[in-house]
PDB file of C-alpha atoms and ligand atoms in Angstrom:
ATOM      1  CA  MET Y   1       0.000   0.000   0.000  1.00  0.00           C
ATOM      2  CA  LYS Y   2       2.817   2.387   0.938  1.00  0.00           C
ATOM      3  CA  LYS Y   3       4.535   1.685  -2.372  1.00  0.00           C
ATOM      4  CA  PHE Y   4       1.269   2.249  -4.215  1.00  0.00           C
ATOM      5  CA  LEU Y   5       0.764   5.647  -2.522  1.00  0.00           C
ATOM      6  CA  MET Y   6       4.351   6.665  -3.292  1.00  0.00           C
ATOM      7  CA  ALA Y   7       3.854   5.717  -6.944  1.00  0.00           C
ATOM      8  CA  ILE Y   8       0.631   7.744  -7.110  1.00  0.00           C
ATOM      9  CA  SER Y   9       2.224  10.813  -5.521  1.00  0.00           C
ATOM     10  CA  ALA Y  10       5.253  10.560  -7.868  1.00  0.00           C
ATOM     11  CA  ALA Y  11       2.898  10.307 -10.837  1.00  0.00           C
ATOM     12  CA  LEU Y  12       1.039  13.403  -9.647  1.00  0.00           C
ATOM     13  CA  VAL Y  13       4.283  15.375  -9.350  1.00  0.00           C
ATOM     14  CA  PHE Y  14       5.210  14.501 -12.940  1.00  0.00           C
ATOM     15  CA  ALA Y  15       1.692  14.945 -14.306  1.00  0.00           C
ATOM     16  CA  GLY Y  16       1.293  18.258 -12.507  1.00  0.00           C
ATOM     17  CA  CYS Y  17       4.403  19.795 -13.960  1.00  0.00           C
ATOM     18  CA  GLY Y  18       4.697  18.140 -17.360  1.00  0.00           C
ATOM     19  CA  ASN Y  19       1.094  18.124 -18.588  1.00  0.00           C
ATOM     20  CA  GLN Y  20       1.066  19.975 -21.932  1.00  0.00           C
ATOM     21  CA  GLN Y  21      -2.691  20.532 -21.964  1.00  0.00           C
ATOM     22  CA  LYS Y  22      -3.070  22.317 -18.643  1.00  0.00           C
ATOM     23  CA  PRO Y  23      -5.012  25.539 -19.231  1.00  0.00           C
ATOM     24  CA  ALA Y  24      -3.770  27.765 -16.379  1.00  0.00           C
ATOM     25  CA  ALA Y  25      -0.243  29.118 -15.906  1.00  0.00           C
ATOM     26  CA  GLU Y  26       2.051  26.381 -14.665  1.00  0.00           C
ATOM     27  CA  LYS Y  27       3.517  26.998 -11.255  1.00  0.00           C
ATOM     28  CA  CYS Y  28       5.803  24.249 -10.075  1.00  0.00           C
ATOM     29  CA  SER Y  29       7.507  23.798  -6.744  1.00  0.00           C
ATOM     30  CA  PRO Y  30      10.785  21.895  -6.662  1.00  0.00           C
ATOM     31  CA  ARG Y  31      10.881  18.272  -5.544  1.00  0.00           C
ATOM     32  CA  HIS Y  32      12.732  17.421  -2.341  1.00  0.00           C
ATOM     33  CA  SER Y  33      16.381  18.422  -2.636  1.00  0.00           C
ATOM     34  CA  THR Y  34      18.759  15.742  -3.831  1.00  0.00           C
ATOM     35  CA  LYS Y  35      22.468  15.639  -4.524  1.00  0.00           C
ATOM     36  CA  SER Y  36      22.928  16.273  -8.221  1.00  0.00           C
ATOM     37  CA  LEU Y  37      25.744  15.730 -10.683  1.00  0.00           C
ATOM     38  CA  VAL Y  38      26.035  17.127 -14.195  1.00  0.00           C
ATOM     39  CA  LEU Y  39      28.157  14.686 -16.157  1.00  0.00           C
ATOM     40  CA  TYR Y  40      28.832  15.240 -19.839  1.00  0.00           C
ATOM     41  CA  TYR Y  41      30.928  14.438 -22.867  1.00  0.00           C
ATOM     42  CA  SER Y  42      31.655  17.211 -25.345  1.00  0.00           C
ATOM     43  CA  GLN Y  43      34.015  17.132 -28.315  1.00  0.00           C
ATOM     44  CA  THR Y  44      33.706  20.719 -29.526  1.00  0.00           C
ATOM     45  CA  HIS Y  45      32.413  22.382 -26.314  1.00  0.00           C
ATOM     46  CA  THR Y  46      28.766  22.951 -27.298  1.00  0.00           C
ATOM     47  CA  THR Y  47      27.363  20.363 -24.887  1.00  0.00           C
ATOM     48  CA  GLU Y  48      29.822  21.671 -22.306  1.00  0.00           C
ATOM     49  CA  LYS Y  49      28.078  25.077 -22.455  1.00  0.00           C
ATOM     50  CA  VAL Y  50      24.724  23.448 -21.658  1.00  0.00           C
ATOM     51  CA  ALA Y  51      26.350  21.382 -18.899  1.00  0.00           C
ATOM     52  CA  LYS Y  52      27.746  24.498 -17.218  1.00  0.00           C
ATOM     53  CA  LEU Y  53      24.413  26.320 -17.436  1.00  0.00           C
ATOM     54  CA  LEU Y  54      22.599  23.335 -15.902  1.00  0.00           C
ATOM     55  CA  ALA Y  55      25.163  22.878 -13.135  1.00  0.00           C
ATOM     56  CA  GLU Y  56      24.819  26.526 -12.188  1.00  0.00           C
ATOM     57  CA  ALA Y  57      21.011  26.484 -12.378  1.00  0.00           C
ATOM     58  CA  VAL Y  58      20.608  23.461 -10.085  1.00  0.00           C
ATOM     59  CA  SER Y  59      23.781  23.937  -7.975  1.00  0.00           C
ATOM     60  CA  ALA Y  60      25.105  20.561  -9.098  1.00  0.00           C
ATOM     61  CA  ASP Y  61      28.636  19.215  -9.197  1.00  0.00           C
ATOM     62  CA  LEU Y  62      30.138  19.099 -12.669  1.00  0.00           C
ATOM     63  CA  ASP Y  63      32.397  16.511 -14.277  1.00  0.00           C
ATOM     64  CA  SER Y  64      33.189  15.378 -17.803  1.00  0.00           C
ATOM     65  CA  ILE Y  65      33.656  12.047 -19.542  1.00  0.00           C
ATOM     66  CA  VAL Y  66      37.099  11.752 -21.133  1.00  0.00           C
ATOM     67  CA  PRO Y  67      37.810   8.914 -23.566  1.00  0.00           C
ATOM     68  CA  VAL Y  68      41.200   7.206 -23.280  1.00  0.00           C
ATOM     69  CA  GLU Y  69      41.681   7.642 -27.036  1.00  0.00           C
ATOM     70  CA  PRO Y  70      40.351  11.154 -27.731  1.00  0.00           C
ATOM     71  CA  TYR Y  71      38.298  11.896 -30.801  1.00  0.00           C
ATOM     72  CA  ASN Y  72      40.431  14.695 -32.153  1.00  0.00           C
ATOM     73  CA  GLY Y  73      39.981  14.151 -35.891  1.00  0.00           C
ATOM     74  CA  THR Y  74      37.959  16.198 -38.333  1.00  0.00           C
ATOM     75  CA  PHE Y  75      34.167  15.878 -38.494  1.00  0.00           C
ATOM     76  CA  GLU Y  76      34.476  13.331 -41.333  1.00  0.00           C
ATOM     77  CA  GLU Y  77      37.138  11.310 -39.470  1.00  0.00           C
ATOM     78  CA  THR Y  78      35.018  11.277 -36.322  1.00  0.00           C
ATOM     79  CA  VAL Y  79      31.929  10.162 -38.272  1.00  0.00           C
ATOM     80  CA  GLU Y  80      33.953   7.346 -39.869  1.00  0.00           C
ATOM     81  CA  ARG Y  81      35.368   6.165 -36.532  1.00  0.00           C
ATOM     82  CA  CYS Y  82      31.928   6.453 -34.905  1.00  0.00           C
ATOM     83  CA  LYS Y  83      30.312   4.321 -37.650  1.00  0.00           C
ATOM     84  CA  LYS Y  84      33.042   1.675 -37.416  1.00  0.00           C
ATOM     85  CA  GLU Y  85      32.547   1.435 -33.663  1.00  0.00           C
ATOM     86  CA  MET Y  86      28.774   1.241 -34.056  1.00  0.00           C
ATOM     87  CA  ASP Y  87      29.151  -1.553 -36.629  1.00  0.00           C
ATOM     88  CA  GLY Y  88      31.373  -3.425 -34.169  1.00  0.00           C
ATOM     89  CA  ASP Y  89      34.440  -3.137 -36.433  1.00  0.00           C
ATOM     90  CA  GLU Y  90      36.432  -1.193 -33.827  1.00  0.00           C
ATOM     91  CA  LYS Y  91      36.843  -1.879 -30.143  1.00  0.00           C
ATOM     92  CA  PRO Y  92      34.467  -0.169 -27.708  1.00  0.00           C
ATOM     93  CA  GLN Y  93      35.539   3.024 -26.011  1.00  0.00           C
ATOM     94  CA  LEU Y  94      37.478   3.108 -22.754  1.00  0.00           C
ATOM     95  CA  ILE Y  95      36.756   6.017 -20.439  1.00  0.00           C
ATOM     96  CA  LYS Y  96      39.158   7.658 -17.965  1.00  0.00           C
ATOM     97  CA  SER Y  97      38.166   7.590 -14.285  1.00  0.00           C
ATOM     98  CA  LEU Y  98      35.853  10.416 -13.261  1.00  0.00           C
ATOM     99  CA  ASN Y  99      36.825  12.983 -10.621  1.00  0.00           C
ATOM    100  CA  VAL Y 100      33.610  12.269  -8.717  1.00  0.00           C
ATOM    101  CA  ASP Y 101      32.009   9.175  -7.193  1.00  0.00           C
ATOM    102  CA  VAL Y 102      28.715   8.829  -9.064  1.00  0.00           C
ATOM    103  CA  ALA Y 103      27.385   6.538  -6.332  1.00  0.00           C
ATOM    104  CA  GLU Y 104      27.050   9.609  -4.067  1.00  0.00           C
ATOM    105  CA  TYR Y 105      24.450  11.290  -6.299  1.00  0.00           C
ATOM    106  CA  ASP Y 106      20.667  10.793  -6.514  1.00  0.00           C
ATOM    107  CA  THR Y 107      20.228  12.705  -9.760  1.00  0.00           C
ATOM    108  CA  VAL Y 108      22.576  12.609 -12.742  1.00  0.00           C
ATOM    109  CA  TYR Y 109      22.159  15.125 -15.559  1.00  0.00           C
ATOM    110  CA  PHE Y 110      23.768  13.176 -18.393  1.00  0.00           C
ATOM    111  CA  GLY Y 111      24.926  15.210 -21.394  1.00  0.00           C
ATOM    112  CA  TYR Y 112      26.231  14.326 -24.830  1.00  0.00           C
ATOM    113  CA  PRO Y 113      26.336  15.475 -28.434  1.00  0.00           C
ATOM    114  CA  ILE Y 114      24.264  13.422 -30.869  1.00  0.00           C
ATOM    115  CA  TRP Y 115      26.526  11.309 -33.070  1.00  0.00           C
ATOM    116  CA  CYS Y 116      24.990   9.291 -35.893  1.00  0.00           C
ATOM    117  CA  GLY Y 117      21.532   9.680 -34.373  1.00  0.00           C
ATOM    118  CA  VAL Y 118      22.357   8.588 -30.817  1.00  0.00           C
ATOM    119  CA  ALA Y 119      24.469   9.608 -27.781  1.00  0.00           C
ATOM    120  CA  ALA Y 120      28.136  10.152 -28.704  1.00  0.00           C
ATOM    121  CA  ARG Y 121      30.261   7.032 -28.293  1.00  0.00           C
ATOM    122  CA  PRO Y 122      32.209   8.056 -25.143  1.00  0.00           C
ATOM    123  CA  ALA Y 123      28.984   9.048 -23.347  1.00  0.00           C
ATOM    124  CA  GLU Y 124      27.298   5.794 -24.296  1.00  0.00           C
ATOM    125  CA  ALA Y 125      30.397   3.846 -23.222  1.00  0.00           C
ATOM    126  CA  TRP Y 126      30.201   5.407 -19.753  1.00  0.00           C
ATOM    127  CA  PHE Y 127      26.435   4.866 -19.523  1.00  0.00           C
ATOM    128  CA  LEU Y 128      26.801   1.176 -20.381  1.00  0.00           C
ATOM    129  CA  ARG Y 129      29.442   0.611 -17.716  1.00  0.00           C
ATOM    130  CA  PHE Y 130      27.814   2.328 -14.763  1.00  0.00           C
ATOM    131  CA  ASP Y 131      24.926   0.922 -12.713  1.00  0.00           C
ATOM    132  CA  LEU Y 132      22.476   3.822 -12.376  1.00  0.00           C
ATOM    133  CA  ARG Y 133      19.629   1.879 -10.758  1.00  0.00           C
ATOM    134  CA  GLY Y 134      17.941   3.898  -7.991  1.00  0.00           C
ATOM    135  CA  LYS Y 135      19.006   7.225  -9.503  1.00  0.00           C
ATOM    136  CA  THR Y 136      17.121   9.694 -11.658  1.00  0.00           C
ATOM    137  CA  VAL Y 137      18.859  10.341 -14.964  1.00  0.00           C
ATOM    138  CA  ILE Y 138      18.056  13.568 -16.805  1.00  0.00           C
ATOM    139  CA  PRO Y 139      19.533  13.412 -20.310  1.00  0.00           C
ATOM    140  CA  PHE Y 140      20.549  16.554 -22.188  1.00  0.00           C
ATOM    141  CA  CYS Y 141      22.124  16.864 -25.580  1.00  0.00           C
ATOM    142  CA  THR Y 142      23.137  19.162 -28.407  1.00  0.00           C
ATOM    143  CA  PHE Y 143      22.798  18.326 -32.085  1.00  0.00           C
ATOM    144  CA  GLY Y 144      23.014  19.659 -35.620  1.00  0.00           C
ATOM    145  CA  SER Y 145      19.377  18.813 -36.375  1.00  0.00           C
ATOM    146  CA  GLY Y 146      17.957  16.527 -33.675  1.00  0.00           C
ATOM    147  CA  GLY Y 147      18.240  13.248 -31.809  1.00  0.00           C
ATOM    148  CA  LEU Y 148      17.069  13.793 -28.210  1.00  0.00           C
ATOM    149  CA  GLU Y 149      14.040  11.483 -28.519  1.00  0.00           C
ATOM    150  CA  THR Y 150      15.896   8.666 -30.316  1.00  0.00           C
ATOM    151  CA  SER Y 151      18.911   8.810 -28.011  1.00  0.00           C
ATOM    152  CA  VAL Y 152      16.726   8.726 -24.882  1.00  0.00           C
ATOM    153  CA  ALA Y 153      14.797   5.732 -26.275  1.00  0.00           C
ATOM    154  CA  VAL Y 154      18.130   3.927 -26.750  1.00  0.00           C
ATOM    155  CA  LEU Y 155      19.274   4.775 -23.202  1.00  0.00           C
ATOM    156  CA  ARG Y 156      15.973   3.440 -21.812  1.00  0.00           C
ATOM    157  CA  LYS Y 157      16.421   0.214 -23.777  1.00  0.00           C
ATOM    158  CA  MET Y 158      19.951  -0.163 -22.403  1.00  0.00           C
ATOM    159  CA  ALA Y 159      18.856   0.466 -18.803  1.00  0.00           C
ATOM    160  CA  PRO Y 160      15.139  -0.380 -18.504  1.00  0.00           C
ATOM    161  CA  SER Y 161      15.098  -0.251 -14.706  1.00  0.00           C
ATOM    162  CA  VAL Y 162      16.633   3.236 -14.466  1.00  0.00           C
ATOM    163  CA  ASN Y 163      14.341   6.271 -14.114  1.00  0.00           C
ATOM    164  CA  ILE Y 164      15.287   8.290 -17.226  1.00  0.00           C
ATOM    165  CA  LEU Y 165      13.365  11.528 -17.849  1.00  0.00           C
ATOM    166  CA  ASP Y 166      12.572  12.835 -21.359  1.00  0.00           C
ATOM    167  CA  GLY Y 167      15.429  15.329 -21.123  1.00  0.00           C
ATOM    168  CA  TYR Y 168      16.424  18.520 -22.881  1.00  0.00           C
ATOM    169  CA  GLY Y 169      18.031  19.066 -26.281  1.00  0.00           C
ATOM    170  CA  ILE Y 170      19.031  22.035 -28.418  1.00  0.00           C
ATOM    171  CA  ARG Y 171      20.491  22.551 -31.886  1.00  0.00           C
ATOM    172  CA  SER Y 172      24.067  23.808 -31.731  1.00  0.00           C
ATOM    173  CA  ALA Y 173      23.002  26.671 -34.044  1.00  0.00           C
ATOM    174  CA  ARG Y 174      20.598  27.870 -31.287  1.00  0.00           C
ATOM    175  CA  ILE Y 175      22.953  27.539 -28.332  1.00  0.00           C
ATOM    176  CA  ASP Y 176      22.393  31.209 -27.435  1.00  0.00           C
ATOM    177  CA  LYS Y 177      18.813  30.224 -26.453  1.00  0.00           C
ATOM    178  CA  ALA Y 178      19.975  27.494 -24.056  1.00  0.00           C
ATOM    179  CA  ALA Y 179      19.924  29.523 -20.817  1.00  0.00           C
ATOM    180  CA  GLU Y 180      16.280  30.584 -21.292  1.00  0.00           C
ATOM    181  CA  GLU Y 181      15.146  27.137 -22.439  1.00  0.00           C
ATOM    182  CA  ILE Y 182      16.927  25.360 -19.576  1.00  0.00           C
ATOM    183  CA  ASN Y 183      15.186  27.617 -17.078  1.00  0.00           C
ATOM    184  CA  GLU Y 184      11.807  26.684 -18.603  1.00  0.00           C
ATOM    185  CA  PHE Y 185      12.733  23.005 -18.742  1.00  0.00           C
ATOM    186  CA  LEU Y 186      13.651  22.965 -15.045  1.00  0.00           C
ATOM    187  CA  ILE Y 187      10.422  24.717 -14.024  1.00  0.00           C
ATOM    188  CA  ARG Y 188       8.220  22.479 -16.215  1.00  0.00           C
ATOM    189  CA  ASN Y 189       9.808  19.399 -14.673  1.00  0.00           C
ATOM    190  CA  GLY Y 190       9.324  20.645 -11.121  1.00  0.00           C
ATOM    191  CA  ILE Y 191      13.070  20.884 -10.515  1.00  0.00           C
ATOM    192  CA  LYS Y 192      13.151  24.650 -10.079  1.00  0.00           C
ATOM    193  CA  GLU Y 193      10.530  26.946  -8.615  1.00  0.00           C
ATOM    194  CA  GLY Y 194       8.876  29.399 -10.979  1.00  0.00           C
ATOM    195  CA  GLU Y 195       6.092  29.993 -13.464  1.00  0.00           C
ATOM    196  CA  VAL Y 196       5.996  29.234 -17.171  1.00  0.00           C
ATOM    197  CA  ALA Y 197       3.273  29.754 -19.743  1.00  0.00           C
ATOM    198  CA  PRO Y 198       1.356  26.512 -20.342  1.00  0.00           C
ATOM    199  CA  GLU Y 199       2.170  24.671 -23.567  1.00  0.00           C
ATOM    200  CA  VAL Y 200      -0.729  24.678 -26.026  1.00  0.00           C
ATOM    201  CA  PRO Y 201      -1.182  21.348 -27.850  1.00  0.00           C
ATOM    202  CA  PHE Y 202      -0.574  21.193 -31.621  1.00  0.00           C
ATOM    203  CA  GLY Y 203      -3.681  21.240 -33.817  1.00  0.00           C
ATOM    204  CA  ASP Y 204      -4.578  18.521 -36.322  1.00  0.00           C
ATOM    205  CA  LYS Y 205      -2.217  17.752 -39.197  1.00  0.00           C
ATOM    206  CA  ARG Y 206      -3.366  19.290 -42.479  1.00  0.00           C
ATOM    207  CA  GLU Y 207      -2.186  20.185 -45.990  1.00  0.00           C
ATOM    208  CA  LEU Y 208       0.330  23.060 -46.195  1.00  0.00           C
ATOM    209  CA  ASN Y 209      -0.531  26.374 -47.778  1.00  0.00           C
ATOM    210  CA  ASP Y 210       1.969  28.495 -49.757  1.00  0.00           C
ATOM    211  CA  GLU Y 211       2.781  30.690 -46.772  1.00  0.00           C
ATOM    212  CA  GLU Y 212       3.674  27.617 -44.699  1.00  0.00           C
ATOM    213  CA  LYS Y 213       5.818  26.222 -47.523  1.00  0.00           C
ATOM    214  CA  GLY Y 214       7.661  29.560 -47.478  1.00  0.00           C
ATOM    215  CA  ILE Y 215       8.144  29.303 -43.691  1.00  0.00           C
ATOM    216  CA  PHE Y 216       9.636  25.812 -44.055  1.00  0.00           C
ATOM    217  CA  ASP Y 217      12.016  26.957 -46.812  1.00  0.00           C
ATOM    218  CA  ALA Y 218      13.070  30.069 -44.899  1.00  0.00           C
ATOM    219  CA  ALA Y 219      13.801  28.044 -41.751  1.00  0.00           C
ATOM    220  CA  CYS Y 220      15.394  24.961 -43.297  1.00  0.00           C
ATOM    221  CA  GLY Y 221      16.637  26.018 -46.726  1.00  0.00           C
ATOM    222  CA  ASP Y 222      20.243  26.567 -45.681  1.00  0.00           C
ATOM    223  CA  TYR Y 223      20.554  23.441 -43.493  1.00  0.00           C
ATOM    224  CA  PRO Y 224      23.368  21.400 -45.126  1.00  0.00           C
ATOM    225  CA  PHE Y 225      21.719  17.969 -44.780  1.00  0.00           C
ATOM    226  CA  PRO Y 226      18.380  16.965 -46.371  1.00  0.00           C
ATOM    227  CA  LEU Y 227      15.322  17.355 -44.123  1.00  0.00           C
ATOM    228  CA  GLY Y 228      12.854  16.070 -46.717  1.00  0.00           C
ATOM    229  CA  THR Y 229       9.856  17.585 -48.464  1.00  0.00           C
ATOM    230  CA  PRO Y 230       7.056  18.923 -46.245  1.00  0.00           C
ATOM    231  CA  VAL Y 231       3.746  17.153 -46.908  1.00  0.00           C
ATOM    232  CA  LYS Y 232       1.630  18.021 -43.846  1.00  0.00           C
ATOM    233  CA  VAL Y 233       1.719  20.597 -41.072  1.00  0.00           C
ATOM    234  CA  SER Y 234       0.209  21.300 -37.690  1.00  0.00           C
ATOM    235  CA  SER Y 235       0.660  24.447 -35.611  1.00  0.00           C
ATOM    236  CA  ARG Y 236       0.138  25.951 -32.196  1.00  0.00           C
ATOM    237  CA  VAL Y 237       0.521  29.270 -30.424  1.00  0.00           C
ATOM    238  CA  ALA Y 238       3.974  29.447 -28.841  1.00  0.00           C
ATOM    239  CA  LYS Y 239       5.532  31.777 -26.284  1.00  0.00           C
ATOM    240  CA  ASN Y 240       6.508  34.576 -28.676  1.00  0.00           C
ATOM    241  CA  GLY Y 241       4.748  33.577 -31.869  1.00  0.00           C
ATOM    242  CA  MET Y 242       3.713  30.352 -33.645  1.00  0.00           C
ATOM    243  CA  GLU Y 243       5.294  26.917 -33.695  1.00  0.00           C
ATOM    244  CA  TYR Y 244       4.926  24.581 -36.682  1.00  0.00           C
ATOM    245  CA  CYS Y 245       5.432  20.842 -36.926  1.00  0.00           C
ATOM    246  CA  PHE Y 246       6.060  19.884 -40.559  1.00  0.00           C
ATOM    247  CA  VAL Y 247       5.768  16.231 -41.526  1.00  0.00           C
ATOM    248  CA  THR Y 248       8.286  15.591 -44.283  1.00  0.00           C
ATOM    249  CA  ASP Y 249       8.849  12.765 -46.724  1.00  0.00           C
ATOM    250  CA  SER Y 250      12.435  11.943 -45.973  1.00  0.00           C
ATOM    251  CA  LYS Y 251      14.931   9.049 -45.857  1.00  0.00           C
ATOM    252  CA  ASP Y 252      16.330   7.122 -42.896  1.00  0.00           C
ATOM    253  CA  ALA Y 253      20.052   6.558 -42.249  1.00  0.00           C
ATOM    254  CA  LYS Y 254      20.001   3.568 -44.632  1.00  0.00           C
ATOM    255  CA  GLY Y 255      18.372   5.545 -47.439  1.00  0.00           C
ATOM    256  CA  ASN Y 256      14.925   3.950 -47.063  1.00  0.00           C
ATOM    257  CA  PRO Y 257      11.842   6.184 -47.395  1.00  0.00           C
ATOM    258  CA  ALA Y 258      10.794   7.521 -43.992  1.00  0.00           C
ATOM    259  CA  GLN Y 259       8.833  10.403 -42.534  1.00  0.00           C
ATOM    260  CA  ALA Y 260      10.268  12.988 -40.156  1.00  0.00           C
ATOM    261  CA  GLU Y 261       8.835  15.843 -38.091  1.00  0.00           C
ATOM    262  CA  VAL Y 262      10.590  19.176 -38.498  1.00  0.00           C
ATOM    263  CA  TYR Y 263       9.791  21.838 -35.871  1.00  0.00           C
ATOM    264  CA  VAL Y 264       9.959  25.545 -36.728  1.00  0.00           C
ATOM    265  CA  ILE Y 265       9.291  28.635 -34.593  1.00  0.00           C
ATOM    266  CA  VAL Y 266       8.103  31.887 -36.133  1.00  0.00           C
ATOM    267  CA  SER Y 267       8.696  34.726 -33.700  1.00  0.00           C
ATOM    268  CA  ASN Y 268       6.524  37.827 -33.380  1.00  0.00           C
ATOM    269  CA  GLU Y 269       9.661  39.904 -32.885  1.00  0.00           C
ATOM    270  CA  ASP Y 270      10.649  42.195 -35.735  1.00  0.00           C
ATOM    271  CA  GLY Y 271      13.667  41.090 -37.743  1.00  0.00           C
ATOM    272  CA  VAL Y 272      13.660  37.491 -36.436  1.00  0.00           C
ATOM    273  CA  GLY Y 273      13.169  34.942 -39.218  1.00  0.00           C
ATOM    274  CA  PRO Y 274      11.631  31.446 -38.914  1.00  0.00           C
ATOM    275  CA  GLU Y 275      13.880  29.193 -36.823  1.00  0.00           C
ATOM    276  CA  PHE Y 276      14.292  25.426 -37.310  1.00  0.00           C
ATOM    277  CA  THR Y 277      14.444  24.015 -33.770  1.00  0.00           C
ATOM    278  CA  LYS Y 278      14.652  20.227 -34.223  1.00  0.00           C
ATOM    279  CA  VAL Y 279      13.887  17.246 -36.385  1.00  0.00           C
ATOM    280  CA  VAL Y 280      12.384  14.084 -34.895  1.00  0.00           C
ATOM    281  CA  ARG Y 281      13.023  10.972 -36.988  1.00  0.00           C
TER     282      ARG Y 281
HETATM  283  C1  FMN L   1      30.695  12.131 -35.454  1.00  0.00           C
HETATM  284  C2  FMN L   1      29.566  13.104 -35.460  1.00  0.00           C
HETATM  285  C3  FMN L   1      28.283  12.675 -35.770  1.00  0.00           C
HETATM  286  C4  FMN L   1      27.205  13.561 -35.698  1.00  0.00           C
HETATM  287  N1  FMN L   1      25.960  13.080 -35.969  1.00  0.00           N
HETATM  288  C5  FMN L   1      24.888  13.905 -35.830  1.00  0.00           C
HETATM  289  C6  FMN L   1      23.571  13.401 -36.056  1.00  0.00           C
HETATM  290  O1  FMN L   1      23.341  12.228 -36.349  1.00  0.00           O
HETATM  291  N2  FMN L   1      22.530  14.269 -35.917  1.00  0.00           N
HETATM  292  C7  FMN L   1      22.716  15.570 -35.577  1.00  0.00           C
HETATM  293  O2  FMN L   1      21.737  16.291 -35.473  1.00  0.00           O
HETATM  294  N3  FMN L   1      23.960  16.073 -35.345  1.00  0.00           N
HETATM  295  C8  FMN L   1      25.046  15.274 -35.461  1.00  0.00           C
HETATM  296  N4  FMN L   1      26.316  15.759 -35.220  1.00  0.00           N
HETATM  297  C9  FMN L   1      26.471  17.169 -34.803  1.00  0.00           C
HETATM  298  C10 FMN L   1      26.703  17.290 -33.286  1.00  0.00           C
HETATM  299  O3  FMN L   1      25.704  16.587 -32.554  1.00  0.00           O
HETATM  300  C11 FMN L   1      26.669  18.748 -32.841  1.00  0.00           C
HETATM  301  O4  FMN L   1      27.583  19.502 -33.567  1.00  0.00           O
HETATM  302  C12 FMN L   1      26.911  18.890 -31.346  1.00  0.00           C
HETATM  303  O5  FMN L   1      26.407  20.131 -30.891  1.00  0.00           O
HETATM  304  C13 FMN L   1      28.389  18.825 -30.985  1.00  0.00           C
HETATM  305  O6  FMN L   1      28.511  18.892 -29.583  1.00  0.00           O
HETATM  306  P1  FMN L   1      29.905  19.141 -28.846  1.00  0.00           P
HETATM  307  O7  FMN L   1      30.405  20.486 -29.336  1.00  0.00           O
HETATM  308  O8  FMN L   1      29.576  19.140 -27.417  1.00  0.00           O
HETATM  309  O9  FMN L   1      30.845  18.048 -29.242  1.00  0.00           O
HETATM  310  C14 FMN L   1      27.415  14.910 -35.326  1.00  0.00           C
HETATM  311  C15 FMN L   1      28.715  15.354 -35.042  1.00  0.00           C
HETATM  312  C16 FMN L   1      29.786  14.470 -35.096  1.00  0.00           C
HETATM  313  C17 FMN L   1      31.172  14.942 -34.765  1.00  0.00           C
END
């Protein structure tokens, strides 16, 4: 019975702060204080910026994952090495000892860049080696186009008995928005006290009109990798404007036809063009 009541109260905490359809302003009080660690891997320092912002925001200790054989090649060389490791053609990563004892922490903010659709190899190598049962893991990542949802699904598959939250992700091109978004993320998840505007749900998916095609092109036209052709769209009112979710006909990593969702924000502010925020494959 006690366990049942604890489960119900935990569910209420999460439902209360994460429910996207709640009509009134969301006011969340922090959960009981726990000892938190922000642990991250970063090759080119983008994820490191998010890690430092998070550590400051939640007064957590900070440490980084350092591979024994650093990835210090070019982008192409790193992609090649990453693919070989993922295919099992190269030995798995070894990680240097951390400066902290992870066993001492209740909550681990776990950060990584997205590599080939999932958490970067050194981060995954650490995650696979450490027993995180009994802790709350809050993933965060940075990416060129997207990968939070897929990478978190993979982490959950690797560690089904660990409590892994949905996490936070941001495109490296939008890193200047990280501080504001992290603040909102922490409030919505009941980690930090404060108020945020409730999230309005997206409307039904429908055919695109010419104006929406123009918004997609303006937001995504200069992205160097293909995002597909938009075939449907849904929209909702966002904090400072409108947010669009374009469904595109695209291809998966193996070149097979696949659909993706490309998210774009159109701000009300003068002089700010449509912004591509993430793709979910
Ligand atoms: C080997 C490699 C693979 C990558 N694969 C992806 C990918 O699949 N999807 C994506 O959106 N970005 C991808 N990126 C871009 C990185 O996720 C992005 O630049 C990230 O912000 C880098 O973080 P860091 O500066 O902390 O290393 C890749 C980058 C590298 C080096």
